[in-house]
Each structure stands twice: as C-alpha cells, then as structure tokens.
Short mmCIF file of C-alpha atoms and ligand atoms in Angstrom, two decimals:
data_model
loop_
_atom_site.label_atom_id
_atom_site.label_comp_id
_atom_site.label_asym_id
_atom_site.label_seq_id
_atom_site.Cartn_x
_atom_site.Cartn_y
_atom_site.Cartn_z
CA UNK A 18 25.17 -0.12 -30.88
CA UNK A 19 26.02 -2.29 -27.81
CA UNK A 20 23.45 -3.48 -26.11
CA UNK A 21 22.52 -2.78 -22.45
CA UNK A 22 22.00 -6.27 -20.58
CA UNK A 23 19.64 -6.73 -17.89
CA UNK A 24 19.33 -9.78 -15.20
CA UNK A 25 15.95 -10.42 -14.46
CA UNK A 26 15.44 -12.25 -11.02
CA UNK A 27 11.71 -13.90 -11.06
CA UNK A 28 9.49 -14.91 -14.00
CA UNK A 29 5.85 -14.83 -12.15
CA UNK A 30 3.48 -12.76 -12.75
CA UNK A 31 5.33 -9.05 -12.63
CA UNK A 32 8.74 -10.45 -14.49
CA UNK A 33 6.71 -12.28 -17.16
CA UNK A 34 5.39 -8.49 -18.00
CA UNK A 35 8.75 -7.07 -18.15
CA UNK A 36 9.50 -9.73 -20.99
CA UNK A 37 6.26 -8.80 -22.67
CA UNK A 38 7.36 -5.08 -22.67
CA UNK A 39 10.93 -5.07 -23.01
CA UNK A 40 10.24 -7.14 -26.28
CA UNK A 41 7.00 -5.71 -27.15
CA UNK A 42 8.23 -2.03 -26.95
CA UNK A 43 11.67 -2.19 -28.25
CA UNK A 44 11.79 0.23 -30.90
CA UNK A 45 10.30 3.17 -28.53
CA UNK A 46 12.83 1.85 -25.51
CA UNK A 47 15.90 1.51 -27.67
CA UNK A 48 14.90 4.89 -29.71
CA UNK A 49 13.98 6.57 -26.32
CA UNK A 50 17.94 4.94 -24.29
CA UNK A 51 20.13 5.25 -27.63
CA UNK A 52 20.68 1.31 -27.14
CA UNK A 53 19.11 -2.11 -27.51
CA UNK A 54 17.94 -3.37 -23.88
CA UNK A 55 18.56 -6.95 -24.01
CA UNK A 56 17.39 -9.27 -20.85
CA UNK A 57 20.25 -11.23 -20.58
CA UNK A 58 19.49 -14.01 -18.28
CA UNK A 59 16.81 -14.66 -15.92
CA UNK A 60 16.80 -16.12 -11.92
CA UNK A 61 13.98 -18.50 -11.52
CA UNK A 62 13.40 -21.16 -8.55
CA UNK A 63 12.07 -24.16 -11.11
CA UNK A 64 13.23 -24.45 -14.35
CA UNK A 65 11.14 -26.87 -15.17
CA UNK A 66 7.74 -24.82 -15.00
CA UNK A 67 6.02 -24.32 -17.92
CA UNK A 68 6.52 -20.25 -18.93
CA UNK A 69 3.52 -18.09 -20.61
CA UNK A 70 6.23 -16.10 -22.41
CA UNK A 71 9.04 -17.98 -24.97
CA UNK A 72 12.10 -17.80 -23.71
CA UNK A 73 15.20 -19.51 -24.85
CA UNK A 74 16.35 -22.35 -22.48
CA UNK A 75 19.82 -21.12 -21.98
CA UNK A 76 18.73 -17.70 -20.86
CA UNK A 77 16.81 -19.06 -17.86
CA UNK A 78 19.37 -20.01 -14.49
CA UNK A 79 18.47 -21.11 -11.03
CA UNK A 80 22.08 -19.63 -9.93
CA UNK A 81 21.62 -16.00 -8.59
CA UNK A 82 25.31 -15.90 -9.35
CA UNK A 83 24.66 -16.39 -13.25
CA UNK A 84 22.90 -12.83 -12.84
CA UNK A 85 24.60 -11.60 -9.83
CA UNK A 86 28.52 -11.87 -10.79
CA UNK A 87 27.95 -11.83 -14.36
CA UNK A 88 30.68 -8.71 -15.63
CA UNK A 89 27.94 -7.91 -19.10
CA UNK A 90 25.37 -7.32 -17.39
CA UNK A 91 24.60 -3.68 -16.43
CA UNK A 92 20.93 -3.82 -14.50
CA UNK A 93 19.19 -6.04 -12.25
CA UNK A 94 15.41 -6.32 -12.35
CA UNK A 95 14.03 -7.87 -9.08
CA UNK A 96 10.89 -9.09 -9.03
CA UNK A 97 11.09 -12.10 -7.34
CA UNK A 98 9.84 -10.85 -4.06
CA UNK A 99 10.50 -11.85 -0.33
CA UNK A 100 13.21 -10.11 1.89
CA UNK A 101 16.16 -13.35 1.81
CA UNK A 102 18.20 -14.38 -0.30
CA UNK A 103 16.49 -11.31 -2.18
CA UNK A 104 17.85 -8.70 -0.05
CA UNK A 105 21.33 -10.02 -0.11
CA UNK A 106 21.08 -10.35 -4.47
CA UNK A 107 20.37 -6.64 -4.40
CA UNK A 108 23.32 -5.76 -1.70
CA UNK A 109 25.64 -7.93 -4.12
CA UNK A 110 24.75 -6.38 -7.17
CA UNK A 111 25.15 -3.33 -6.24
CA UNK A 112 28.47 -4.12 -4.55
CA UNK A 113 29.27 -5.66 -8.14
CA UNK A 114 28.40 -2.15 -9.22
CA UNK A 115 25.03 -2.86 -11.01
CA UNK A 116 22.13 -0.62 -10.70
CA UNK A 117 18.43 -1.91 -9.73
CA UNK A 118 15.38 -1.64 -10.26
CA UNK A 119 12.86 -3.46 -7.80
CA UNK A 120 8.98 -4.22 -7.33
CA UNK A 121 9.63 -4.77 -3.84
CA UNK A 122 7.59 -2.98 -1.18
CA UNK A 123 8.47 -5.45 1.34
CA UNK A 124 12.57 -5.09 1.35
CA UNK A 125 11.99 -1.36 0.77
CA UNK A 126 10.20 -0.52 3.85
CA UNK A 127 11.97 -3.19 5.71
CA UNK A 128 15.86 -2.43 4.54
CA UNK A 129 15.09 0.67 2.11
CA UNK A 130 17.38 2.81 4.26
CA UNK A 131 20.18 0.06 4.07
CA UNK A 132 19.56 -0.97 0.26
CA UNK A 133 19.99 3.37 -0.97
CA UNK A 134 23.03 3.51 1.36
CA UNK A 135 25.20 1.10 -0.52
CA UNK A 136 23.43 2.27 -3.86
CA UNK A 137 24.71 5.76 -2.93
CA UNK A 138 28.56 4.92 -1.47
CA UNK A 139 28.69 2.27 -5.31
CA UNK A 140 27.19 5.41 -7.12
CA UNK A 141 24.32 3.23 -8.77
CA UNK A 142 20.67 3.34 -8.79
CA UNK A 143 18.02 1.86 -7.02
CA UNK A 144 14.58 2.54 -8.42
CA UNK A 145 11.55 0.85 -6.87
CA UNK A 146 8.55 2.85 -8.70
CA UNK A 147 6.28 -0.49 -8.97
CA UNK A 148 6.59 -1.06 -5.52
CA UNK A 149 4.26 1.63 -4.48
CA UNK A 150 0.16 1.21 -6.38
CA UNK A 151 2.03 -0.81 -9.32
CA UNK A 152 1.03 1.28 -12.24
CA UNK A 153 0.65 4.41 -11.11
CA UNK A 154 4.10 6.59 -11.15
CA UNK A 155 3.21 7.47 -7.79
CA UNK A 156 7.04 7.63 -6.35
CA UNK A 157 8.50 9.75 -9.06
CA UNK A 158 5.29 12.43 -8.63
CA UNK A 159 6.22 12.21 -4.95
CA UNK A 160 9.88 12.63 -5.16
CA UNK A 161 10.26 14.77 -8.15
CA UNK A 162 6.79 16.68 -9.09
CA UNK A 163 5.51 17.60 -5.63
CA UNK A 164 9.67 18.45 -4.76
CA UNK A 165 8.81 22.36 -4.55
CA UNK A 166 6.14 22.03 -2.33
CA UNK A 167 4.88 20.68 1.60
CA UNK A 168 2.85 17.56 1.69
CA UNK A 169 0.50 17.50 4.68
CA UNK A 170 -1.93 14.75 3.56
CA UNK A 171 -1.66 11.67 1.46
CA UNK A 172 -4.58 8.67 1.63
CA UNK A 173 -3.98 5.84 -0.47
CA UNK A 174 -5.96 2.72 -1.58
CA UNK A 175 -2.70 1.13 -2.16
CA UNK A 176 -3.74 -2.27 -2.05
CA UNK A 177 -5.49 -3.99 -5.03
CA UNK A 178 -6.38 -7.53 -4.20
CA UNK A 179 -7.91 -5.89 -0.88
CA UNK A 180 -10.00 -3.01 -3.34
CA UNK A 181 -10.67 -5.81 -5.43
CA UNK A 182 -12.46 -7.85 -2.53
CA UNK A 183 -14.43 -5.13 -1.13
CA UNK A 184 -15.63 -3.55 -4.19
CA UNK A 185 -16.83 -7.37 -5.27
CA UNK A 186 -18.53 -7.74 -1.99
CA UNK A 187 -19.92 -4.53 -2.16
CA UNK A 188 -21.53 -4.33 -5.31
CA UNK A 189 -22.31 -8.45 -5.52
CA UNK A 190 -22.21 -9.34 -2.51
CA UNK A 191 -20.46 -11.95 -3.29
CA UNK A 192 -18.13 -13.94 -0.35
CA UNK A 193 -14.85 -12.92 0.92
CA UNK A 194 -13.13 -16.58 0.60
CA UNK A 195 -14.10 -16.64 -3.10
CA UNK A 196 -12.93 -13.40 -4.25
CA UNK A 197 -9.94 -13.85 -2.59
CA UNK A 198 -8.94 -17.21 -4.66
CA UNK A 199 -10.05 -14.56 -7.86
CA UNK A 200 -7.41 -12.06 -6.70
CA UNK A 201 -5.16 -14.70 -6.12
CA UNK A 202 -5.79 -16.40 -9.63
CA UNK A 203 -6.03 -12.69 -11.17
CA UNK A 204 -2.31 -12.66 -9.96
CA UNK A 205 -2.88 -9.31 -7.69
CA UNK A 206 -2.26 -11.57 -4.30
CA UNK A 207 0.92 -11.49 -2.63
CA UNK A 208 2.40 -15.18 -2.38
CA UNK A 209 1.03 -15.59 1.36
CA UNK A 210 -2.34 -13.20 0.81
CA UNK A 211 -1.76 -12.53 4.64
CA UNK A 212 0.37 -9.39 4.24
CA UNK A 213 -2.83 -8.11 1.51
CA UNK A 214 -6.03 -8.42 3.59
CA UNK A 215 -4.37 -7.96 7.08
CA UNK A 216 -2.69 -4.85 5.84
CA UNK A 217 0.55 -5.21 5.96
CA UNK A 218 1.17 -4.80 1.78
CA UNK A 219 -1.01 -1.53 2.60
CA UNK A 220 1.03 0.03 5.76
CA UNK A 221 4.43 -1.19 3.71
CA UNK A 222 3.57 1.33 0.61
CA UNK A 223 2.21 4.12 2.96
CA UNK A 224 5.71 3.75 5.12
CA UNK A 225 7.33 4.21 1.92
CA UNK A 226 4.83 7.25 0.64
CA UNK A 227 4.94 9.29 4.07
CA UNK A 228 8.87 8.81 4.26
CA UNK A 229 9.14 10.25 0.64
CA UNK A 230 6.48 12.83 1.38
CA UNK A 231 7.27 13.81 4.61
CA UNK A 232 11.20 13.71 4.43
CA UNK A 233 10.86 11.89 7.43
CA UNK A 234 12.47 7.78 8.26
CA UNK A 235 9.05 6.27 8.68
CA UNK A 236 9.25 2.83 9.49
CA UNK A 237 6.77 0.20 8.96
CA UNK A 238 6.27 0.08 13.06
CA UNK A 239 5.25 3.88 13.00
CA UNK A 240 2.21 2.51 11.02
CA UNK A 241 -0.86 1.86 12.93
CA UNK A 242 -2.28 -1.56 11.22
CA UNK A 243 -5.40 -2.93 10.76
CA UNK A 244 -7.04 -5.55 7.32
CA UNK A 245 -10.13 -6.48 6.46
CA UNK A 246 -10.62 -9.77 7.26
CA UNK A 247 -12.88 -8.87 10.78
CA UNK A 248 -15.36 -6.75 8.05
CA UNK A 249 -18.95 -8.51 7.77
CA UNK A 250 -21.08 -8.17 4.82
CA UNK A 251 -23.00 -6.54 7.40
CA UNK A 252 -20.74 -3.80 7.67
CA UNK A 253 -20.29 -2.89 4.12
CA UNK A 254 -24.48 -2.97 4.00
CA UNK A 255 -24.45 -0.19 6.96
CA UNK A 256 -22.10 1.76 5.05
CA UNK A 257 -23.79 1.99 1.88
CA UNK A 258 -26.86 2.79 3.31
CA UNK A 259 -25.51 5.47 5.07
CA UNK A 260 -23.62 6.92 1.75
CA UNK A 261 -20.80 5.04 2.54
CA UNK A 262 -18.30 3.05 0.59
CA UNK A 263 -16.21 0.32 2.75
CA UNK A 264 -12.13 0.48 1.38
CA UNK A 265 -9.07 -0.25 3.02
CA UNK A 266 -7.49 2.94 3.13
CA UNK A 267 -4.13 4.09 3.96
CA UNK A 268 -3.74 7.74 5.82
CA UNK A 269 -0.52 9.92 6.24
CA UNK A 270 -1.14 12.92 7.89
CA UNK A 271 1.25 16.07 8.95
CA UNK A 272 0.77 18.56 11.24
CA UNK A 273 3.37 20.66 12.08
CA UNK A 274 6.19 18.67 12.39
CA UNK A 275 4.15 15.83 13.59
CA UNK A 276 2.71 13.20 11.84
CA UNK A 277 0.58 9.95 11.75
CA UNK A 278 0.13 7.26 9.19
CA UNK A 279 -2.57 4.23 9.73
CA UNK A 280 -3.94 1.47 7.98
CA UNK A 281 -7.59 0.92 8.36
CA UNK A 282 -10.86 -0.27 6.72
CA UNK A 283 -12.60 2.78 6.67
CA UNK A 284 -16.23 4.36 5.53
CA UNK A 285 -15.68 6.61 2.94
CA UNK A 286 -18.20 9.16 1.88
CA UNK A 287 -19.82 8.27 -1.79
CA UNK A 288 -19.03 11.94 -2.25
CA UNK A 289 -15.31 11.78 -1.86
CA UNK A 290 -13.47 10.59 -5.36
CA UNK A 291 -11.63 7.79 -3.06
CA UNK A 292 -15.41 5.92 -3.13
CA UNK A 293 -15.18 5.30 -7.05
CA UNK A 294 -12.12 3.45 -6.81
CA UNK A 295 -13.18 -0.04 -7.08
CA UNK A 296 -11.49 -3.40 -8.34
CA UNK A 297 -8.07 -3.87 -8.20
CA UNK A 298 -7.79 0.05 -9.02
CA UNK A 299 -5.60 2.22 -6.89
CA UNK A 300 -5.84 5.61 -6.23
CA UNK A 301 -3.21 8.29 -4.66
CA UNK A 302 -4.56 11.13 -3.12
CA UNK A 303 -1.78 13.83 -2.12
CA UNK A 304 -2.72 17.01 -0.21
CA UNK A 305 0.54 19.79 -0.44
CA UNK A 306 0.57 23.10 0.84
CA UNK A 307 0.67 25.10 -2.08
CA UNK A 308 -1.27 22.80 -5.09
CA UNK A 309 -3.83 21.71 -2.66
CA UNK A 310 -6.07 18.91 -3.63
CA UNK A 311 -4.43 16.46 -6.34
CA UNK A 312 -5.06 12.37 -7.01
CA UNK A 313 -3.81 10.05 -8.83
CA UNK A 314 -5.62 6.62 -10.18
CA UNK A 315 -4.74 3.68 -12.25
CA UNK A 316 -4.49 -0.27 -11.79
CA UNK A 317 -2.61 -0.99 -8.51
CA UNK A 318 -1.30 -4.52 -9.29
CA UNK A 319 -1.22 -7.29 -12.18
CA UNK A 320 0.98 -8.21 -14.79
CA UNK A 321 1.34 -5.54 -17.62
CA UNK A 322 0.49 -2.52 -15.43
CA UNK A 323 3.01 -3.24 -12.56
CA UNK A 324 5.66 -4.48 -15.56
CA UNK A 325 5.41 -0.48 -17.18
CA UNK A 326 6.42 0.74 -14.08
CA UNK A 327 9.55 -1.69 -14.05
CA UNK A 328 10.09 -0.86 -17.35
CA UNK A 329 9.91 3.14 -16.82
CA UNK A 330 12.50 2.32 -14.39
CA UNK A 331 14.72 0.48 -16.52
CA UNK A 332 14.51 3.38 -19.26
CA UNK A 333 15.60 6.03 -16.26
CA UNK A 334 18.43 3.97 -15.21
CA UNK A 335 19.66 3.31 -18.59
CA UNK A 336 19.41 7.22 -19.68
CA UNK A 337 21.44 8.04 -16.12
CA UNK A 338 24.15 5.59 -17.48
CA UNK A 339 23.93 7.20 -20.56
CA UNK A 340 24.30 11.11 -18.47
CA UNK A 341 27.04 9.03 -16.36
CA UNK A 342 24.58 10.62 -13.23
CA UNK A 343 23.74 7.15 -11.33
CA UNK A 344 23.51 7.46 -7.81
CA UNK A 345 22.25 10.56 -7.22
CA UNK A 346 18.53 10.19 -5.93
CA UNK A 347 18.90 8.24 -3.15
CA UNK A 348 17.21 11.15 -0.77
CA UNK A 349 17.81 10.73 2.85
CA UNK A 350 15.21 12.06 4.93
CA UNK A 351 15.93 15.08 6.40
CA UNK A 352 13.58 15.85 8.78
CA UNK A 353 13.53 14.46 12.41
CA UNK A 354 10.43 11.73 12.93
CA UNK A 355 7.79 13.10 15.57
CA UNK A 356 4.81 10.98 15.95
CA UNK A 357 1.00 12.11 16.74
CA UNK A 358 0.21 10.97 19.98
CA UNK A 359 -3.45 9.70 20.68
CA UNK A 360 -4.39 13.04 21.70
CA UNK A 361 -3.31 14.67 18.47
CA UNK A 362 -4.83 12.15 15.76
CA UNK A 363 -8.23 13.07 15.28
CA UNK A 364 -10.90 11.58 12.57
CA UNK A 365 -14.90 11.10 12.61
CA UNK A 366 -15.94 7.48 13.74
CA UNK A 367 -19.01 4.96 13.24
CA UNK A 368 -19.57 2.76 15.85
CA UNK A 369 -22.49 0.33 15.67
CA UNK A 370 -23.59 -0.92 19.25
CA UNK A 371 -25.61 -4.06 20.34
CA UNK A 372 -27.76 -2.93 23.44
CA UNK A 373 -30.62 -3.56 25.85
CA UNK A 374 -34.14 -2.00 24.02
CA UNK A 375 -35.16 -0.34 27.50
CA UNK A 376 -35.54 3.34 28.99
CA UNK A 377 -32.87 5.22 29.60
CA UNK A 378 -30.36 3.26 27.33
CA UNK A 379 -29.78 6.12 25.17
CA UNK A 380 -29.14 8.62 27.61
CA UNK A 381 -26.52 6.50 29.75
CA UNK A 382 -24.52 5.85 26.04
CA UNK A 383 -24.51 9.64 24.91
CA UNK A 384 -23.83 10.59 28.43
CA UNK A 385 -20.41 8.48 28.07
CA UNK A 386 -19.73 10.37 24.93
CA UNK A 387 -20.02 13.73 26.74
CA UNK A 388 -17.90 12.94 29.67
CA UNK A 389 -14.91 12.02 27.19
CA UNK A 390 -15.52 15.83 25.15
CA UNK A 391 -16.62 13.77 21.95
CA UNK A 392 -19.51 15.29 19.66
CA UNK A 393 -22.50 13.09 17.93
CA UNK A 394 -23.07 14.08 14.62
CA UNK A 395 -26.03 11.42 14.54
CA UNK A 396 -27.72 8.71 16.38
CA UNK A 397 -29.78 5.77 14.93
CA UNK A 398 -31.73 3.17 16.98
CA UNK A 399 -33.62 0.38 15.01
CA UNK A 400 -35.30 -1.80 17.41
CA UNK A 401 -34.80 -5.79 16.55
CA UNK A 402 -38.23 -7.72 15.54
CA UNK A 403 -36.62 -10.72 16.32
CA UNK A 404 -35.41 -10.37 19.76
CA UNK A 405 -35.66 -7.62 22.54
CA UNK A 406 -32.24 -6.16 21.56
CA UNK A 407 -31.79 -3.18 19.49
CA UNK A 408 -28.74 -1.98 17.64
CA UNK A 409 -27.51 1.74 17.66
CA UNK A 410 -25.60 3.40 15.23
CA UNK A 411 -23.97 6.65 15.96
CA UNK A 412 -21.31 9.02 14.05
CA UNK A 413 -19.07 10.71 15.88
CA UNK A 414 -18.15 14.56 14.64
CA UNK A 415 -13.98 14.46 14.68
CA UNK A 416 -12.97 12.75 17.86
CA UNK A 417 -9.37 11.94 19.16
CA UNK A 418 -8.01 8.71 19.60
CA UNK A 419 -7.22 8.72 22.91
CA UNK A 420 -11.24 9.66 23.69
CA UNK A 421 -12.37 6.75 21.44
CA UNK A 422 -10.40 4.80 23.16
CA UNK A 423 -11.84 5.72 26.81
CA UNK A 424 -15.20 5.60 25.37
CA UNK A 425 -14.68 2.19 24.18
CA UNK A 426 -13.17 1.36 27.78
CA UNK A 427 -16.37 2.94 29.27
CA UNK A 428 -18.82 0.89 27.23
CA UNK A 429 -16.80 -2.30 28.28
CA UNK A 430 -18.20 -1.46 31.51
CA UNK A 431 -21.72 -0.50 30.84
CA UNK A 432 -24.32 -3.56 31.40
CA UNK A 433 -26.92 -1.91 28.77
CA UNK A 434 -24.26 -2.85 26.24
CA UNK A 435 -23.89 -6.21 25.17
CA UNK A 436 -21.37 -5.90 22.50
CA UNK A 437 -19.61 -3.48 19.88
CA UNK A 438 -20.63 -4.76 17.11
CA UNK A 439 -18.69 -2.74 14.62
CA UNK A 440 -16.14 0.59 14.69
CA UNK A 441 -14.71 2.16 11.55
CA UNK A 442 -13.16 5.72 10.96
CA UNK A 443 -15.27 7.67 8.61
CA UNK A 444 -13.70 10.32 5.77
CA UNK A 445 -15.05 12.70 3.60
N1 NDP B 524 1.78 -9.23 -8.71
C1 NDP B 524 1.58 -7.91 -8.65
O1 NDP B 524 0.55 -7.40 -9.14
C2 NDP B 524 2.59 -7.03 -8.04
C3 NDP B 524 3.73 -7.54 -7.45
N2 NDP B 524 4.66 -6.69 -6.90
C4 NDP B 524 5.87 -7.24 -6.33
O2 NDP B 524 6.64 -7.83 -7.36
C5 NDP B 524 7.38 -8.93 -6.87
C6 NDP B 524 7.05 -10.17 -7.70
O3 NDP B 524 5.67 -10.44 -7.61
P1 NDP B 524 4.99 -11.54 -8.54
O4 NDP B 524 5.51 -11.45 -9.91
O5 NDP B 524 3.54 -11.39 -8.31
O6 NDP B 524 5.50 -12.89 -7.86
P2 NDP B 524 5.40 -14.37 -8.41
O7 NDP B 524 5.28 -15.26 -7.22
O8 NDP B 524 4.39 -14.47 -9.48
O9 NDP B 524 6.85 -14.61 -9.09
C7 NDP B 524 8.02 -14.75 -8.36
C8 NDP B 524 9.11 -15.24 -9.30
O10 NDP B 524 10.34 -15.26 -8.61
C9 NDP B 524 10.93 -16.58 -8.68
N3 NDP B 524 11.49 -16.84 -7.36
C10 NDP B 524 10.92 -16.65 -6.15
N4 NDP B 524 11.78 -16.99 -5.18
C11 NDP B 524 12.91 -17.38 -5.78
C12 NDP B 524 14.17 -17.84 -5.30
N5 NDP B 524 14.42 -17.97 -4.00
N6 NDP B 524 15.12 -18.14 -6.22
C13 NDP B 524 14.89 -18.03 -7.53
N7 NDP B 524 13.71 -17.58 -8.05
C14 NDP B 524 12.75 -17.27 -7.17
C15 NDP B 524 9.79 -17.52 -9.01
O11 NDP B 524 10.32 -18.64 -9.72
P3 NDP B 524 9.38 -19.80 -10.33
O12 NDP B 524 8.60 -19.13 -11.43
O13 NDP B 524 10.33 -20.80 -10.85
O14 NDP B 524 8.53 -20.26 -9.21
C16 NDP B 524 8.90 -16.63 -9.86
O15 NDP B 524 9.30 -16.67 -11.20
C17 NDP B 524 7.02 -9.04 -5.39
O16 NDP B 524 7.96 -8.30 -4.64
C18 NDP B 524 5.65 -8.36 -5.31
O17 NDP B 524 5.36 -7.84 -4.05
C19 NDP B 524 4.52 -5.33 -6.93
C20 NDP B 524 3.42 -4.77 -7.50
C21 NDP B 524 2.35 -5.59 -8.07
N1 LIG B 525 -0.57 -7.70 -3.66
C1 LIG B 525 -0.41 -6.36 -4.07
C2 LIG B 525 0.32 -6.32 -5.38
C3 LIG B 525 0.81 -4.99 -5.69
O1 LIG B 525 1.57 -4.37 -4.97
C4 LIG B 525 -1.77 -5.70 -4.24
O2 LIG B 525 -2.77 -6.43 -4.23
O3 LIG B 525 -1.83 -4.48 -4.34
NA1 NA B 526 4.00 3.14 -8.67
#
C-alpha cells in the first residue's frame, strides 16, 4: 500500500520522540490509517550533531525547502519551535497543500487565528494537540468531548518545568537555580527558560484553552501574567504550613458573557486535587455547565509523552485524508470577547506583611481592609525574636481586584508598614 510521507521539521527533544513512535508503533499506526507512515525527511539546523535516534544520513536536510516543496510528501510535523522562519514553513506548506501537525504553543497563540485561516481556505489540517499540557489530549476533550456543553471554569498547571521546580523546592527544598538546569537537562525547558518560569509558556496554553473553551478570540494580551521567579523558599514554607501547596496555576473563568484568564503562582488548598500535581505533571481542570467538576492529569512535557500527542495527531490527519474530510475543524470563535474588569474578578488572597510590633498596628491594617468592603477570613501575628518587627499574615475571604489593589495602595501609605513581604491568590 503506498505509503503516507511525513516531513519532520526539528530533531530535539519532542521530534526525536516522534521517530521513536512512528517506528516503534508501526504495526498499530499503519493497521489503525490503512497505510505505512513513513518520515520522509527531516529539517534540522546542524547536521553535524550527534542524534540519540539512527537515522539514515540522506533523510536528514538543513533546507526547509527539501520538506517544504517536496510534491511526496503529504504531512508536516513541526516541532522545531520559535515563531520565524517557523511560522512562514507552516504558511508554505499549507499553501503547498500539506496538512500539519504542530507542538507549538507559541505560533498558536501568537498567529493561531492566521495559521487555521489558510488551513481552512487550502482545505488541510492543522492539529496542534501537544501544544497544550504535552501528553494530555487536552484540546481534542476541549473541542470535541465538552462540544455539547458551557465551560465556565478551566485552571490549568500547564507548565511542567515550572511544576517541576516548585514541587522540588517544596518537598526538598532544594534551590531554584539548580532545579532549573534539571528541567532544562530533563528536556521540559523551553530553549530560553524565560517564557517557563516568567509565565509566558503558561498564559500561551491558557490563551489557547479559554479561546477553545470559551468560543471566544483570546489573545495572549487578554492574559494577566505573572512566574515564579519573585517566590522565596519562604513563601512555599508559609503555604504549607497553612495547608497550602505553592503551583503556578493558570485560571479561565466565565461569567456571563464575561470572562478572565490569569497566570499566577498561587496557594492552593492541600484539599483541592490541583495540590497533588507535582513534577513535571500537568493537570486540566474543566468546570462546564452541565458535567460539572471534571480533570484531567498526565505528564505535561518531555520526550515520549509530548511525541504521543504528535503522533495521535498524525493518525487523525492521515484517517481525514483517508475520509477526504481535511479542513474542517478549524473552529472560529463565535462569541464576541468581553473582559472582567477589576471589579468583576474576584478570588481569596494571602498577603504576608512586615510591620511595626506596637499598639494599635492591627487595628489601623484591618481598618484599611474595611474601608475597601474586603472580608478577613484570618489574621496571624508572630512577633520576631530577633528584631522588634513582627510579620502578619492575613487571608482575605473573596475580594475583588480592584479592592486589593486600593488596599495595597493604602498600605503604601501607612508608616506601621514597612514592606509587603509576600501576596498570592489562594484556591480551594
Ligand atoms: N520539550 C517538551 O517537553 C515540549 C516541547 N513542546 C514544543 O515542541 C517544540 C520543540 O521543542 P523541543 O523538541 O523541546 O525543542 P529542541 O530545542 O529540543 O529541538 C528543536 C529542533 O529543531 C531544530 N531547529 C530549530 N531551529 C531550527 C531552524 N531554524 N532550522 C532548522 N532546524 C531548526 C533543531 O535542530 P538541531 O537539532 O540541529 O539543533 C532541533 O532539532 C517547541 O515548539 C516546544 O515549545 C511542546 C510540548 C512539550
Ligand atoms: N516548556 C514546556 C514544555 C511543554 O510545553 C513545559 O515545561 O511545560
Ligand atoms: Na495536549
């Protein structure tokens, strides 16, 4: 039977996978497409580096065009990351009339809109399932399982080098710098680990998530940003001892029509299944209308598990050749975009406060707090031994943005407060 032929751009760490599979699994892919899926060439910058998979010299090329404007081959596999010359490989191929299949959560928030446009006027697919918590089939559940119902709420740990770091420092206290080279050498890191522990990776899946979930254009500036690399050990001790876990977590929320997505470290209650997720696990958790309360958990990045999501990908373009049905998921979003003001986004908050250990200290903080409406679910002073400070730590009951952010204006103001030592949003 004639074989379907596949361009792979990139041999790191996710391409290397695909190699592994698409060889590895061959019987079950070829029995499961009704063809042989052959990788036909492969894209890589140096073709001197040495490769952890055997590949035959000839097949490797460090012309796009090789891949690109070669008539046999059918698919191209990018996982070679970065927005150019990547983004303009994908727009050729699929003016050439290939279909694709991408890992890349950086040109699909960024261009996504542009990218499914031309894959919908050349009839040809564009499938980016490892793009979103690597080996979890997060984007098909979103787009096809959940289809029937109304998504209000979905919170992600989408990140794994950043889950990795924080569950490391959290339960061995080990150093942020060091873990980091780990992730990096683990192969979970994105090329500059910037976009991982500042966020960016994070708020790029959850644009993607909330646009599929809320059938609304969300665009990576609609998400509210922040990493992890301001979090002290400190922080993470706090947390635990209050029941707390420390994770970077990603937040879509609907209301209405309106809706708010963030990035933010965040305390999360040991109670609440998002705590357990630790290492460079990911976990999905999708609130609809009518199923309720549903989550989904498996390995967010590295080799093999990202790879079986490129692979699934491969196997549904190849059976939509085979249906001759290409080009027929790319969904626009339908709905208009309203965003949450500050008013309307609302969340419980811990806030750990450096202060002057004398009378009346307490009363002149909570009394802030009352003037701007917001309710104390608890208060904590420990008194210093070492100095006549003392710290405070208070939770907030749900409080909305826009009074956090007068409080914090207020306290800027207030001599009995020397600093803010801390402020995370709390769940669960
Ligand atoms: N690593 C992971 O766990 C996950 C990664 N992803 C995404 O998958 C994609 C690939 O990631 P990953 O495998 O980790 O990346 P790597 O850096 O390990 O691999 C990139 C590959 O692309 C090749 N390459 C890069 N730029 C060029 C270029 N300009 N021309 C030709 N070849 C080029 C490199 O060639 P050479 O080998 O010669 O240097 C390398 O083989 C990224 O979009 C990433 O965000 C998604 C989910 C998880
Ligand atoms: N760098 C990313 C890789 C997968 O998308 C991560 O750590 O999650
Ligand atoms: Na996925």
């Amino acid at each position: 039977m004639k074989p379907i032929k596949v361009g792979l751009l990139g041999l790191g760490t996710v391409g290397t996978g695909v190699v592994r599979i698409v060889e590895g699994h061959q019987d079950d892919l070829s029995s499961q497409v009704g063809s042989p899926i052959r990788i036909e060439k492969v894209l890589v910058k140096d073709l001197q580096k040495a490769r952890s998979v055997s590949i035959p010299e000839e097949m490797l090329t460090e012309e796009a065009c090789d891949i690109i404007h070669n008539p046999d081959i059918d698919v191209v596999v990018e996982v070679m990351g970065g927005i150019e010359p990547t983004k303009q490989y994908i727009m050729e191929a699929l003016e050439q009339g290939k279909h694709v299949v991408t890992a890349n959560k950086d040109l699909m928030a960024l261009h996504g809109r542009e990218i499914m446009a031309k894959a919908k006027e050349k009839r040809c697919d564009v499938f980016y399932e490892a793009s979103v918590a690597g080996g979890i089939p997060i984007i098909r559940t979103l787009m096809e399982g959940f289809s029937s119902d109304r998504i209000k709420k979905i919170i992600g740990i989408v990140n794994g080098t950043t889950n990795f770091i924080l569950t490391k420092m959290s339960q061995e206290g080990a150093g942020y710098e060091e873990v980091l080279k780990e992730a990096q050498a683990l192969g979970y890191a994105e090329s500059d680990p910037t976009s991982d522990v500042e966020g960016l990776d994070a708020a790029r899946k959850m644009a993607i998530l909330a646009t599929l979930g809320f059938h609304s254009d969300v665009a990576l500036e609609d998400v509210d940003v922040r990493g992890i690399s301001q979090i002290k050990k400190e922080d993470i001790a706090f947390a635990k001892r209050l029941g707390y876990e420390m994770k970077l977590l990603g937040i879509a929320e609907r209301q209405d029509d309106q809706i708010s997505v963030v990035v933010q470290p965040t305390m999360v209650s040991t109670s609440h299944p998002l705590a357990a997720v630790n290492g460079v696990f990911n976990a999905v958790y999708v609130y609809g209308e009518a199923v309720g309360e549903t989550m989904f958990y498996g390995p967010g990045a590295g080799e093999m598990p990202t790879a079986t999501s490129v692979v699934a990908d491969l196997v549904a373009v190849i059976k939509n050749m085979k249906l001759g049905v290409n080009g027929q998921r790319a969904l626009t979003p339908y709905k208009e975009k309203k965003l949450k003001t500050d008013d309307q986004i609302v969340y419980k908050n811990f806030i750990l406060l450096h202060v002057e250990d004398k009378a009346g200290v307490l009363a002149q903080i909570t009394q802030v707090f009352a003037e701007y409406e917001v309710s104390l679910d608890s208060v904590v002073q420990q008194p210093n031994p070492h100095n006549p400070d003392a710290e405070i730590i208070i939770i907030t009951h749900q409080a909305s943005q826009a009074s956090m952010k007068k409080v914090y204006k207020h306290f800027d103001n207030l001599d009995v407060i020397k600093s803010i030592k801390s402020a995370y949003r709390v769940e669960g």
